[in-house]
PDB file of C-alpha atoms in Angstrom:
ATOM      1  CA  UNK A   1      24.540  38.569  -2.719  1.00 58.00           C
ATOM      2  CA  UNK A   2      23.837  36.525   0.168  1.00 76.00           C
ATOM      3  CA  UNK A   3      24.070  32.921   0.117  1.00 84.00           C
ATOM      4  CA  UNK A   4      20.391  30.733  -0.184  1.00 88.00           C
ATOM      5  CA  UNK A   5      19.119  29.392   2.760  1.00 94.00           C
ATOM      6  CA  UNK A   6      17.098  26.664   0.773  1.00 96.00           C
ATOM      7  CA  UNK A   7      17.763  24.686  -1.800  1.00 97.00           C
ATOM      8  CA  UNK A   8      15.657  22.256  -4.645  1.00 98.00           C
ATOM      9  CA  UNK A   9      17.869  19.204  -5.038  1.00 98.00           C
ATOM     10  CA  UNK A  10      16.905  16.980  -7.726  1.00 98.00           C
ATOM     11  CA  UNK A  11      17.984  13.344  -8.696  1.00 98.00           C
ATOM     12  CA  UNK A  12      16.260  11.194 -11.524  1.00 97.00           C
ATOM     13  CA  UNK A  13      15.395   7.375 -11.584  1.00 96.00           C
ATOM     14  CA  UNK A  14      14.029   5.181 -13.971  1.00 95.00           C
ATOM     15  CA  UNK A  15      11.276   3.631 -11.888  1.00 96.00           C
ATOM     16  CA  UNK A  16       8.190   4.984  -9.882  1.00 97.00           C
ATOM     17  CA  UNK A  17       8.117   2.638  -7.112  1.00 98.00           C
ATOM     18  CA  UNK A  18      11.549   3.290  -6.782  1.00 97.00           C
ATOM     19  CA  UNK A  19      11.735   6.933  -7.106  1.00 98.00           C
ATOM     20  CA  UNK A  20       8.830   7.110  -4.006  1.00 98.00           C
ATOM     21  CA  UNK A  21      11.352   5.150  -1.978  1.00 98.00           C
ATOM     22  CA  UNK A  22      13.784   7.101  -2.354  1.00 98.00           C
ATOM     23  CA  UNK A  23      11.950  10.273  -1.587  1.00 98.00           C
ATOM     24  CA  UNK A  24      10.372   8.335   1.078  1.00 98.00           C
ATOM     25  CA  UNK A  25      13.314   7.348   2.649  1.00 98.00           C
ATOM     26  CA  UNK A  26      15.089  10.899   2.363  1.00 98.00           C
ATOM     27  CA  UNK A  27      12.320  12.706   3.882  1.00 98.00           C
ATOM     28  CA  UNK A  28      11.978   9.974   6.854  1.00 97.00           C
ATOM     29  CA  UNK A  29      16.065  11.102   6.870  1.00 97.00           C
ATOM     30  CA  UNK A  30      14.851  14.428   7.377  1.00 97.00           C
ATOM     31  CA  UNK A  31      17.219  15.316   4.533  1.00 98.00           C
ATOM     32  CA  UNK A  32      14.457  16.734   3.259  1.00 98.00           C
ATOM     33  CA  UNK A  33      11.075  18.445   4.495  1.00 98.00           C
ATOM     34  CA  UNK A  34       9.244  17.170   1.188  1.00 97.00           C
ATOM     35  CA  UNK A  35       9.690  15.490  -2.437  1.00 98.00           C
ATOM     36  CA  UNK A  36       7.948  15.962  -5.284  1.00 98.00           C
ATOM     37  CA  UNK A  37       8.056  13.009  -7.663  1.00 98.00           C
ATOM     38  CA  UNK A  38       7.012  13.661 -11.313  1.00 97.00           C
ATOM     39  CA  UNK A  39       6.795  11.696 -14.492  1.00 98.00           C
ATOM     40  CA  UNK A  40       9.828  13.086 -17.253  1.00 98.00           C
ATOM     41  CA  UNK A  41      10.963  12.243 -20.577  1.00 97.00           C
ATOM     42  CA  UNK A  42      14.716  12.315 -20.642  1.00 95.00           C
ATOM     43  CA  UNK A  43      16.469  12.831 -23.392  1.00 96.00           C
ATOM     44  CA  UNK A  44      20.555  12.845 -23.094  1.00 94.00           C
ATOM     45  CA  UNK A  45      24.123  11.325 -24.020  1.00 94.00           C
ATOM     46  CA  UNK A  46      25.326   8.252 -22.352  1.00 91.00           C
ATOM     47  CA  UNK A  47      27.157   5.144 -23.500  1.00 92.00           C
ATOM     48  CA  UNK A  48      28.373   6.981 -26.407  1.00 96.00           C
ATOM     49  CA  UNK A  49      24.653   7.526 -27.903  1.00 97.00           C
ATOM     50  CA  UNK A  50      21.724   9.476 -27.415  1.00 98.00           C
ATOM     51  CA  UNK A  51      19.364   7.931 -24.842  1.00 95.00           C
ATOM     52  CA  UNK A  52      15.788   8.502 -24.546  1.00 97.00           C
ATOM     53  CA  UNK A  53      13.868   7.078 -21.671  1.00 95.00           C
ATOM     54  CA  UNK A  54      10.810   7.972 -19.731  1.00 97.00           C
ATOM     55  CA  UNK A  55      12.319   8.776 -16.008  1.00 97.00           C
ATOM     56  CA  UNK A  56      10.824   9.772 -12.819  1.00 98.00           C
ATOM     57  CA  UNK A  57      12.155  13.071 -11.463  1.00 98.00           C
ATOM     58  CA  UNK A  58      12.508  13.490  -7.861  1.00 98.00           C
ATOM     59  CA  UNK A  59      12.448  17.342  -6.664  1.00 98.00           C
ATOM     60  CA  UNK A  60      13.794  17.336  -3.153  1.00 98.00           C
ATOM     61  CA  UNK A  61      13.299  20.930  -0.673  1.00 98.00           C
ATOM     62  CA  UNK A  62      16.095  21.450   1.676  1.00 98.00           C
ATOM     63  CA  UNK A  63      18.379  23.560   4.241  1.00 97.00           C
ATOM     64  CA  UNK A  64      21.673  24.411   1.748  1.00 96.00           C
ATOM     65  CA  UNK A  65      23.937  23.640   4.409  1.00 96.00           C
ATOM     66  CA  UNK A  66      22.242  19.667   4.178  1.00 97.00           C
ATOM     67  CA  UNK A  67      23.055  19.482   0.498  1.00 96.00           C
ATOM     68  CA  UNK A  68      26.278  17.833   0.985  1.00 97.00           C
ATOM     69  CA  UNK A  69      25.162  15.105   3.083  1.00 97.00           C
ATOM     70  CA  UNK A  70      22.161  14.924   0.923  1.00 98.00           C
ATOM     71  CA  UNK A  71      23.663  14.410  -2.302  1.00 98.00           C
ATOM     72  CA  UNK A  72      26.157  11.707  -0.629  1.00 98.00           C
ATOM     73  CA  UNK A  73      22.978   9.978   0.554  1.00 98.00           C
ATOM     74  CA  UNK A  74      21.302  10.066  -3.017  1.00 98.00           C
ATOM     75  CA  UNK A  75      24.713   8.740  -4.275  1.00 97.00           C
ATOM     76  CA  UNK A  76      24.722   5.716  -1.701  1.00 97.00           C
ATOM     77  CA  UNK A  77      21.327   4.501  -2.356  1.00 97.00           C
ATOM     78  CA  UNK A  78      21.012   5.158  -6.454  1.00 96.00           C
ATOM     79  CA  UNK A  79      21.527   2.246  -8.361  1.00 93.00           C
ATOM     80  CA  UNK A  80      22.818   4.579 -11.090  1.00 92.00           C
ATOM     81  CA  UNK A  81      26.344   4.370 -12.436  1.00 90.00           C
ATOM     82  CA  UNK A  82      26.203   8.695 -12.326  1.00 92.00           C
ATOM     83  CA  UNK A  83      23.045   9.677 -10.943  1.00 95.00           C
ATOM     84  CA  UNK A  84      21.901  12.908 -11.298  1.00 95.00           C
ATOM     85  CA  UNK A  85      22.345  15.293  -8.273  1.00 98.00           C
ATOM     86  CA  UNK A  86      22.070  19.129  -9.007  1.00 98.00           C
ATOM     87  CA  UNK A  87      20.919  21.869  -6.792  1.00 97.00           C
ATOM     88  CA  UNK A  88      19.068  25.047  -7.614  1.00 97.00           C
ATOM     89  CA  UNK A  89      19.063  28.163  -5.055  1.00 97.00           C
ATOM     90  CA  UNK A  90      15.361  29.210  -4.052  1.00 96.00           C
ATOM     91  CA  UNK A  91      15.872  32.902  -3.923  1.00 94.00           C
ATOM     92  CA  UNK A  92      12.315  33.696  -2.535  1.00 93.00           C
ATOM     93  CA  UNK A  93       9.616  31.819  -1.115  1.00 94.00           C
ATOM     94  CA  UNK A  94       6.417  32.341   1.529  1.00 96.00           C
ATOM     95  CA  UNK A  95       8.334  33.026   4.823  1.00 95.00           C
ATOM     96  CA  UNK A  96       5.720  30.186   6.485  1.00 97.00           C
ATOM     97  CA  UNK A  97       6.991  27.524   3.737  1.00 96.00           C
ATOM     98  CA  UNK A  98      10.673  28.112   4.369  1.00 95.00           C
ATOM     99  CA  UNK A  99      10.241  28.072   7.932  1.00 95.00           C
ATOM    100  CA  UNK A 100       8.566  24.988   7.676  1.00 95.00           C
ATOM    101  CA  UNK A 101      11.092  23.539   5.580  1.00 95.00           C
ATOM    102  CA  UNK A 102      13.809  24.631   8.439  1.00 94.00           C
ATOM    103  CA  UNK A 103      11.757  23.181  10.817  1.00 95.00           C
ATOM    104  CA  UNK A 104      11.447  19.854   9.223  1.00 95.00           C
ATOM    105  CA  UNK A 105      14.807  19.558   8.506  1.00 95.00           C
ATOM    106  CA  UNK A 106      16.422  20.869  12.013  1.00 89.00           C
ATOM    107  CA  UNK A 107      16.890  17.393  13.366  1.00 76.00           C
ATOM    108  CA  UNK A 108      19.835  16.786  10.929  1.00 67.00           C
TER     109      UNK A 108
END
């Protein structure tokens, strides 16, 4: 199996204004060609308790070999302790959309 060309990182954050920033700011980065921000309920362990918070989910499109740098980024302007970084593979898309995303993103 080949390794993915594209990625979908996502990060969380617990307000709006701040979660448009910060998509904002990674896209203007070209870190990213686009964001998606979205409205979550999380639900999860922290502080030695169960947590449950509404959060603001930030779905990121990418080049894989910008994740690094991406997630660093993410990490540097969070004002999470541990914010939450993961990346999923996109295994198949429209050839236009992931040559846009390239394109977007070819300045880094």
């Amino acid at each position: 199996m080949t390794e993915p060309q594209h990625l979908v990182v996502t990060t969380t954050h617990d307000d709006e204004d701040a979660a448009r920033a910060l998509a904002a700011t990674l896209v203007s980065e070209r870190l990213a060609a686009c964001a998606q921000v979205h409205a979550v309920r999380s639900v999860y362990w922290w502080d030695g308790e169960v947590q449950d918070t509404a959060e603001w989910r930030v779905d990121l499109k990418t080049r894989a070999s910008l994740a690094e740098q991406l997630a660093d980024r993410i990490v540097e302007l969070h004002p999470y302790d541990t914010p939450e970084v993961i990346a999923v593979p996109i295994t198949s898309g429209a050839s236009g959309y992931l040559a846009w995303l390239g394109a977007e993103t070819a300045a880094r």
